[in-house]
Coordinates of C-alpha atoms and ligand atoms in Angstrom, one line a residue:
M1 CA 0.0 0.0 0.0
Q2 CA 1.3 3.4 -0.8
T3 CA 1.9 5.5 2.3
R4 CA 1.5 9.3 2.4
R5 CA 5.3 9.6 2.5
D6 CA 5.7 7.4 -0.7
W7 CA 3.2 9.5 -2.4
L8 CA 5.0 12.7 -1.5
K9 CA 8.3 11.3 -2.7
A10 CA 6.7 10.2 -6.0
S11 CA 5.1 13.6 -6.4
I12 CA 8.3 15.6 -5.7
G13 CA 10.1 13.2 -8.1
L14 CA 7.7 14.4 -10.8
G15 CA 9.4 17.8 -11.1
G16 CA 7.4 19.4 -8.3
L17 CA 4.2 18.9 -10.1
V18 CA 2.2 18.9 -6.9
L19 CA 3.6 22.3 -6.0
S20 CA 3.0 23.9 -9.4
P21 CA -0.3 22.6 -10.7
N22 CA -0.4 25.2 -13.5
I23 CA 2.2 23.2 -15.5
S24 CA -0.4 20.7 -16.4
L25 CA -3.2 23.1 -17.1
T26 CA -4.4 24.1 -20.6
A27 CA -4.8 27.7 -21.5
K28 CA -8.6 27.4 -21.2
E29 CA -8.3 25.9 -17.7
I30 CA -5.9 28.7 -16.7
E31 CA -8.5 31.2 -17.9
N32 CA -11.1 29.5 -15.8
Y33 CA -8.9 29.9 -12.7
R34 CA -8.5 33.7 -13.0
P35 CA -10.1 35.6 -10.2
R36 CA -13.8 36.3 -11.0
K37 CA -14.5 39.8 -12.2
L38 CA -17.8 41.3 -11.3
Q39 CA -20.1 40.5 -14.2
S40 CA -20.6 43.2 -16.8
V41 CA -24.3 42.9 -16.0
V42 CA -25.6 45.8 -13.9
R43 CA -26.9 44.3 -10.6
L44 CA -30.1 46.1 -9.6
S45 CA -31.5 42.9 -8.0
S46 CA -30.1 42.9 -4.4
N47 CA -30.9 46.4 -2.9
E48 CA -27.2 47.2 -2.5
N49 CA -25.8 50.7 -2.2
P50 CA -23.3 51.0 -5.1
Y51 CA -21.5 54.0 -3.6
G52 CA -20.2 52.4 -0.5
P53 CA -18.1 51.9 1.5
S54 CA -17.2 55.6 1.7
K55 CA -13.6 56.7 1.1
K56 CA -13.1 57.3 4.9
V57 CA -14.4 53.9 5.7
L58 CA -12.1 52.3 3.1
D59 CA -9.1 54.1 4.7
R60 CA -10.2 52.9 8.1
I61 CA -10.4 49.3 6.8
K62 CA -6.9 49.5 5.4
D63 CA -5.7 50.8 8.7
S64 CA -7.4 48.1 10.6
F65 CA -5.6 45.2 8.9
K66 CA -3.0 45.5 11.6
Y67 CA -5.5 44.3 14.2
G68 CA -6.0 41.1 12.2
C69 CA -4.1 39.1 14.9
R70 CA -6.7 40.0 17.5
Y71 CA -10.0 38.4 18.4
P72 CA -12.9 40.9 17.7
S73 CA -14.7 40.9 21.1
S74 CA -13.2 44.1 22.6
F75 CA -13.6 45.8 19.2
S76 CA -17.2 44.8 19.0
D77 CA -17.9 45.8 22.6
E78 CA -16.7 49.3 21.7
L79 CA -19.0 49.4 18.7
A80 CA -21.9 48.2 21.0
D81 CA -21.1 51.2 23.3
I82 CA -21.2 53.6 20.4
L83 CA -24.5 52.2 19.1
A84 CA -26.0 52.1 22.6
K85 CA -25.2 55.9 22.9
K86 CA -26.6 56.6 19.4
H87 CA -29.9 54.8 20.2
N88 CA -30.1 55.8 23.9
V89 CA -30.2 52.2 25.2
S90 CA -27.8 50.3 27.4
A91 CA -24.9 48.4 25.8
E92 CA -26.4 45.1 27.1
S93 CA -29.2 45.8 24.7
I94 CA -27.0 45.6 21.6
I95 CA -26.0 42.4 19.8
I96 CA -23.5 42.8 17.0
T97 CA -23.9 40.1 14.3
G98 CA -22.5 39.1 11.0
G99 CA -25.0 41.1 8.9
S100 CA -28.5 41.5 10.2
R101 CA -29.3 38.2 8.6
E102 CA -27.5 36.5 11.5
G103 CA -29.7 38.5 13.9
L104 CA -32.8 37.3 12.2
K105 CA -31.7 33.7 12.3
I106 CA -30.6 33.5 15.9
T107 CA -33.8 35.2 17.0
A108 CA -35.7 32.3 15.2
L109 CA -33.3 29.8 16.8
T110 CA -33.8 31.3 20.3
Y111 CA -37.6 31.5 20.3
T112 CA -39.0 28.9 17.9
K113 CA -39.1 25.1 18.0
L114 CA -41.3 22.3 16.6
G115 CA -44.9 23.3 16.9
D116 CA -44.3 27.0 17.4
E117 CA -45.4 29.7 15.1
I118 CA -44.2 32.9 13.6
I119 CA -46.7 35.3 12.1
A120 CA -45.4 37.3 9.1
G121 CA -46.7 39.4 6.3
Y122 CA -46.5 38.1 2.7
P123 CA -44.5 38.8 0.5
T124 CA -41.7 39.9 2.8
Y125 CA -38.0 39.3 3.6
L126 CA -37.9 35.6 4.2
T127 CA -34.6 34.8 6.1
M128 CA -36.1 34.5 9.6
M129 CA -39.0 32.3 8.5
K130 CA -37.0 30.0 6.3
Y131 CA -34.6 29.4 9.1
A132 CA -37.4 28.8 11.7
E133 CA -38.9 26.2 9.4
H134 CA -35.7 24.1 9.8
W135 CA -36.5 23.7 13.5
G136 CA -40.1 22.6 12.7
A137 CA -41.8 26.0 13.4
S138 CA -44.7 26.9 11.2
I139 CA -45.4 30.2 9.6
N140 CA -48.7 31.9 9.6
W141 CA -48.6 34.1 6.5
V142 CA -50.7 37.2 6.4
P143 CA -51.1 38.7 2.9
V144 CA -50.2 42.3 2.5
D145 CA -53.3 44.6 2.2
K146 CA -54.5 46.4 -1.0
N147 CA -51.7 49.0 -0.6
K148 CA -49.1 46.2 -0.4
S149 CA -48.5 47.1 3.2
Y150 CA -48.4 44.9 6.3
N151 CA -51.9 44.1 7.5
L152 CA -51.5 44.7 11.2
D153 CA -55.2 44.3 12.1
E154 CA -55.2 40.8 10.7
I155 CA -51.9 39.9 12.3
E156 CA -53.2 41.0 15.7
K157 CA -56.3 38.9 15.3
R158 CA -54.2 35.8 14.5
I159 CA -51.9 35.9 17.6
S160 CA -52.4 32.8 19.7
A161 CA -50.6 30.8 22.4
K162 CA -48.6 29.2 19.6
T163 CA -47.2 32.5 18.4
K164 CA -43.7 33.0 19.6
L165 CA -42.7 35.8 17.2
V166 CA -44.4 38.4 14.9
F167 CA -42.1 39.4 12.1
L168 CA -42.6 43.0 10.8
C169 CA -40.5 44.2 7.9
N170 CA -41.0 47.9 8.0
P171 CA -40.2 49.2 5.4
N172 CA -41.2 46.0 3.8
N173 CA -39.0 44.2 1.2
P174 CA -40.1 43.7 -1.6
T175 CA -43.0 46.2 -1.6
G176 CA -41.2 49.3 -0.2
T177 CA -44.1 50.2 2.1
I178 CA -44.4 51.4 5.7
V179 CA -47.4 51.0 7.9
S180 CA -48.9 54.2 9.4
A181 CA -46.9 55.5 12.4
K182 CA -49.8 55.4 14.8
K183 CA -50.9 51.9 13.8
L184 CA -47.3 50.7 14.2
V185 CA -47.0 52.1 17.7
D186 CA -50.4 50.9 18.8
F187 CA -49.8 47.4 17.3
C188 CA -46.4 47.0 19.1
D189 CA -47.9 48.1 22.3
V190 CA -50.7 45.6 22.2
A191 CA -49.0 42.7 20.4
S192 CA -45.8 42.8 22.6
K193 CA -48.0 42.0 25.6
K194 CA -48.9 38.7 24.0
T195 CA -45.8 37.7 22.1
I196 CA -42.4 39.0 20.9
V197 CA -42.5 41.5 18.0
F198 CA -39.5 41.7 15.7
S199 CA -39.2 44.9 13.7
D200 CA -36.7 44.6 10.8
E201 CA -35.6 48.2 10.1
A202 CA -33.0 47.4 7.4
Y203 CA -34.3 50.3 5.3
Y204 CA -35.3 52.7 8.1
D205 CA -32.9 55.4 7.0
Y206 CA -34.6 55.7 3.6
I207 CA -38.1 56.4 5.1
E208 CA -39.5 59.6 3.5
T209 CA -42.1 60.3 6.2
P210 CA -40.6 62.9 8.6
N211 CA -40.2 61.8 12.2
Y212 CA -41.4 58.3 11.6
P213 CA -40.8 56.3 14.8
S214 CA -38.3 53.5 15.2
M215 CA -39.4 50.6 17.4
I216 CA -36.3 51.2 19.5
D217 CA -38.7 53.4 21.4
A218 CA -40.6 50.3 22.5
V219 CA -37.4 48.6 23.5
R220 CA -36.5 51.6 25.7
R221 CA -39.9 51.2 27.3
G222 CA -39.0 47.6 28.2
D223 CA -41.5 46.0 25.8
N224 CA -41.0 42.6 24.2
V225 CA -39.8 44.1 21.0
I226 CA -36.6 43.3 19.0
V227 CA -35.3 45.7 16.4
S228 CA -32.7 44.8 13.7
K229 CA -30.5 47.2 11.8
T230 CA -27.8 46.8 9.2
F231 CA -24.8 48.5 7.7
S232 CA -25.5 46.9 4.4
K233 CA -27.8 49.5 3.0
V234 CA -27.4 53.2 3.6
Y235 CA -23.7 52.7 4.6
G236 CA -23.0 50.6 1.6
M237 CA -21.2 47.8 3.4
A238 CA -23.2 44.7 2.3
G239 CA -20.1 42.6 1.6
L240 CA -18.5 43.3 5.0
R241 CA -21.4 41.7 7.0
L242 CA -22.3 43.9 9.9
G243 CA -25.7 44.2 11.5
Y244 CA -27.1 44.4 15.1
L245 CA -30.1 43.7 17.2
I246 CA -31.5 45.9 19.9
A247 CA -33.6 44.4 22.6
K248 CA -34.1 44.7 26.3
P249 CA -31.3 43.1 28.3
E250 CA -33.3 39.9 29.3
I251 CA -34.1 39.2 25.7
A252 CA -30.6 40.2 24.4
K253 CA -28.9 37.9 26.8
K254 CA -30.9 34.9 25.5
I255 CA -30.3 35.6 21.9
R256 CA -26.6 36.5 22.3
K257 CA -25.9 32.9 23.4
N258 CA -26.8 31.7 19.9
I259 CA -24.4 33.8 17.9
V260 CA -22.6 31.7 15.4
A261 CA -20.9 33.9 12.8
M262 CA -20.1 37.2 14.7
S263 CA -18.5 39.9 12.7
N264 CA -14.8 40.6 12.0
I265 CA -12.5 43.5 13.0
L266 CA -12.4 45.1 9.6
A267 CA -16.2 45.3 9.4
I268 CA -16.4 46.5 13.0
E269 CA -13.9 49.3 12.5
A270 CA -15.6 50.1 9.2
A271 CA -18.9 50.5 11.0
K272 CA -17.4 52.9 13.6
E273 CA -16.1 55.1 10.9
A274 CA -19.3 54.9 8.9
L275 CA -21.3 56.2 11.9
K276 CA -19.0 59.3 11.9
D277 CA -19.1 59.9 8.2
T278 CA -22.3 61.8 8.1
S279 CA -21.6 63.4 4.7
F280 CA -21.6 60.0 3.1
Y281 CA -24.8 59.1 4.9
K282 CA -26.5 62.2 3.5
F283 CA -25.0 61.6 0.1
S284 CA -26.4 58.0 0.0
I285 CA -29.8 59.2 0.8
S286 CA -29.9 62.0 -1.7
K287 CA -28.5 59.9 -4.5
N288 CA -31.1 57.2 -3.7
K289 CA -33.9 59.8 -3.9
E290 CA -32.6 61.1 -7.3
E291 CA -32.4 57.7 -8.9
K292 CA -35.8 56.8 -7.5
Q293 CA -37.3 59.9 -9.1
R294 CA -35.8 58.9 -12.5
I295 CA -37.2 55.4 -12.2
Y296 CA -40.6 56.9 -11.2
S297 CA -40.5 59.1 -14.3
L298 CA -39.7 56.1 -16.5
L299 CA -42.6 54.1 -15.0
D300 CA -45.0 57.1 -15.4
H301 CA -43.9 57.3 -19.1
L302 CA -44.5 53.6 -19.6
K303 CA -47.8 53.8 -17.7
L304 CA -46.7 51.1 -15.3
D305 CA -48.0 51.4 -11.7
Y306 CA -45.7 51.3 -8.8
V307 CA -45.7 51.5 -5.0
P308 CA -44.2 54.8 -3.7
S309 CA -41.1 53.5 -1.9
H310 CA -39.5 54.2 1.5
T311 CA -36.4 52.1 0.5
N312 CA -33.7 51.9 -2.0
F313 CA -35.8 49.8 -4.4
I314 CA -39.2 50.2 -6.2
F315 CA -41.8 47.5 -6.7
F316 CA -43.7 48.1 -10.0
H317 CA -46.4 46.4 -12.0
S318 CA -44.4 45.0 -15.0
K319 CA -47.7 43.7 -16.6
K320 CA -45.7 40.7 -17.7
D321 CA -44.4 37.6 -16.0
I322 CA -41.4 38.6 -14.0
K323 CA -39.4 35.6 -15.3
Q324 CA -39.9 36.8 -18.8
L325 CA -39.0 40.4 -17.9
G326 CA -36.1 39.2 -15.9
S327 CA -34.6 37.4 -18.9
Q328 CA -35.4 40.3 -21.3
M329 CA -33.7 42.7 -19.0
L330 CA -30.7 40.4 -18.5
A331 CA -30.3 40.4 -22.3
K332 CA -30.0 44.2 -22.0
G333 CA -27.3 43.8 -19.3
V334 CA -29.5 44.5 -16.2
S335 CA -30.3 42.0 -13.5
V336 CA -33.7 42.8 -11.8
G337 CA -35.4 41.3 -8.8
R338 CA -36.7 37.7 -8.6
P339 CA -40.3 36.6 -8.5
F340 CA -42.2 37.6 -5.3
P341 CA -45.4 35.5 -5.5
P342 CA -48.3 36.1 -5.6
F343 CA -47.2 39.2 -7.5
N344 CA -45.7 37.4 -10.4
D345 CA -46.2 40.2 -12.8
W346 CA -44.5 42.8 -10.6
C347 CA -40.8 43.6 -10.5
R348 CA -38.5 44.9 -7.8
I349 CA -35.8 47.2 -9.1
S350 CA -33.0 48.5 -6.8
T351 CA -31.6 52.0 -7.3
G352 CA -28.1 52.1 -8.6
T353 CA -25.6 54.7 -9.8
A354 CA -26.8 57.1 -12.5
D355 CA -25.1 55.0 -15.2
E356 CA -26.7 51.9 -13.9
V357 CA -30.1 53.4 -13.9
D358 CA -29.5 54.8 -17.4
K359 CA -28.9 51.2 -18.5
F360 CA -32.1 50.1 -16.8
I361 CA -34.1 52.9 -18.4
N362 CA -32.7 52.2 -21.9
G363 CA -33.4 48.5 -21.5
M364 CA -36.9 49.1 -20.3
L365 CA -37.7 51.5 -23.2
E366 CA -36.5 48.8 -25.6
V367 CA -38.4 46.0 -23.9
Y368 CA -41.7 48.0 -23.7
K369 CA -41.4 49.8 -27.1
G370 CA -43.8 47.4 -28.9
Ligands
PLP1 C1 -35.5 43.5 5.0 C2 -34.2 43.0 5.1 N1 -33.6 42.6 6.2 C3 -32.4 42.1 6.3 C4 -31.6 42.0 5.2 C5 -30.3 41.4 5.4 O1 -29.3 42.4 5.4 P1 -27.8 42.1 6.0 O2 -27.7 40.6 6.4 O3 -26.9 42.4 4.8 O4 -27.7 43.0 7.1 C6 -32.1 42.4 4.0 C7 -31.2 42.3 2.8 O5 -31.6 42.6 1.7 C8 -33.4 42.9 3.9 O6 -33.9 43.3 2.7

């Protein structure tokens, strides 16, 4: 039998083939191993912020490589302190996670098991519910109302002893809607006495209604409410993976035990800098508004209905199957959002840079010209 040592000897005898695999590769294979470039297709399908991370954040990341030998806990504790001050809660209320997606998952993991239930609107952002289903939880889906907004009255009616969580995506992905401020506050007040309300505020910064409340207010009052936030959207850091949950300390303590991914020092330091870089924050919001206006004008021109958006994407009535429009637009070099049943003839389009939106506009004009 050939031992590992024999194999090594034989390999080294073959002119170091093991160490330099390229020698045996064809030109085509070498081409395949090149680092992947981002596709030439414009990606307006994932609600990213193409301007980020800001220059100041990039510099901070470069400067933070030197901490790469350290474990991130003390760095993330500092970030938790900064966020606690920003939101006027205690640091024990903050849980730093690897993107807010981790926060959504570990909340499901903490509070749901076989036979339990989550109530959520539909369509919505699915991460928490898909994860909970792994543990045998069931989802009580409540269709959005005629304005494509969360139907809080119906959700309230359906809360029962089985309900361990209510998931609110506000603003909602993919519809871009918010519920009325008063309804939201009243709902959280009543529902959090019966179950735990989770308010996903990934797009909160883009809300266009002045003084719209964050459900952090309810956390401060000590209610059974959990809020999630992310650095992926307005701060343009989706690839860095940094999000956080805010909950009263008793809840936060339970959820924190289930952290799996954590974040890393580069993302944590980036987040600290992003919080200081207010000019980039304002820039992101104003660019998003500009591009949304241009997309609204196009949709008006094409007579396609849309839902006024409080996010960095727009949900519009494409009047054709989204799979068909998706492939037509891909042929024009633009990737648009996936199907969101039951609205299979609606399309979610993210805002991009002016050039990217130009490409979307030109593609749409060609597709709809007939
Ligand atoms: C509503 C909502 N919540 C959470 C996320 C996840 O964000 P991240 O994990 O990048 O923080 C997204 C991403 O698109 C989202 O749309």
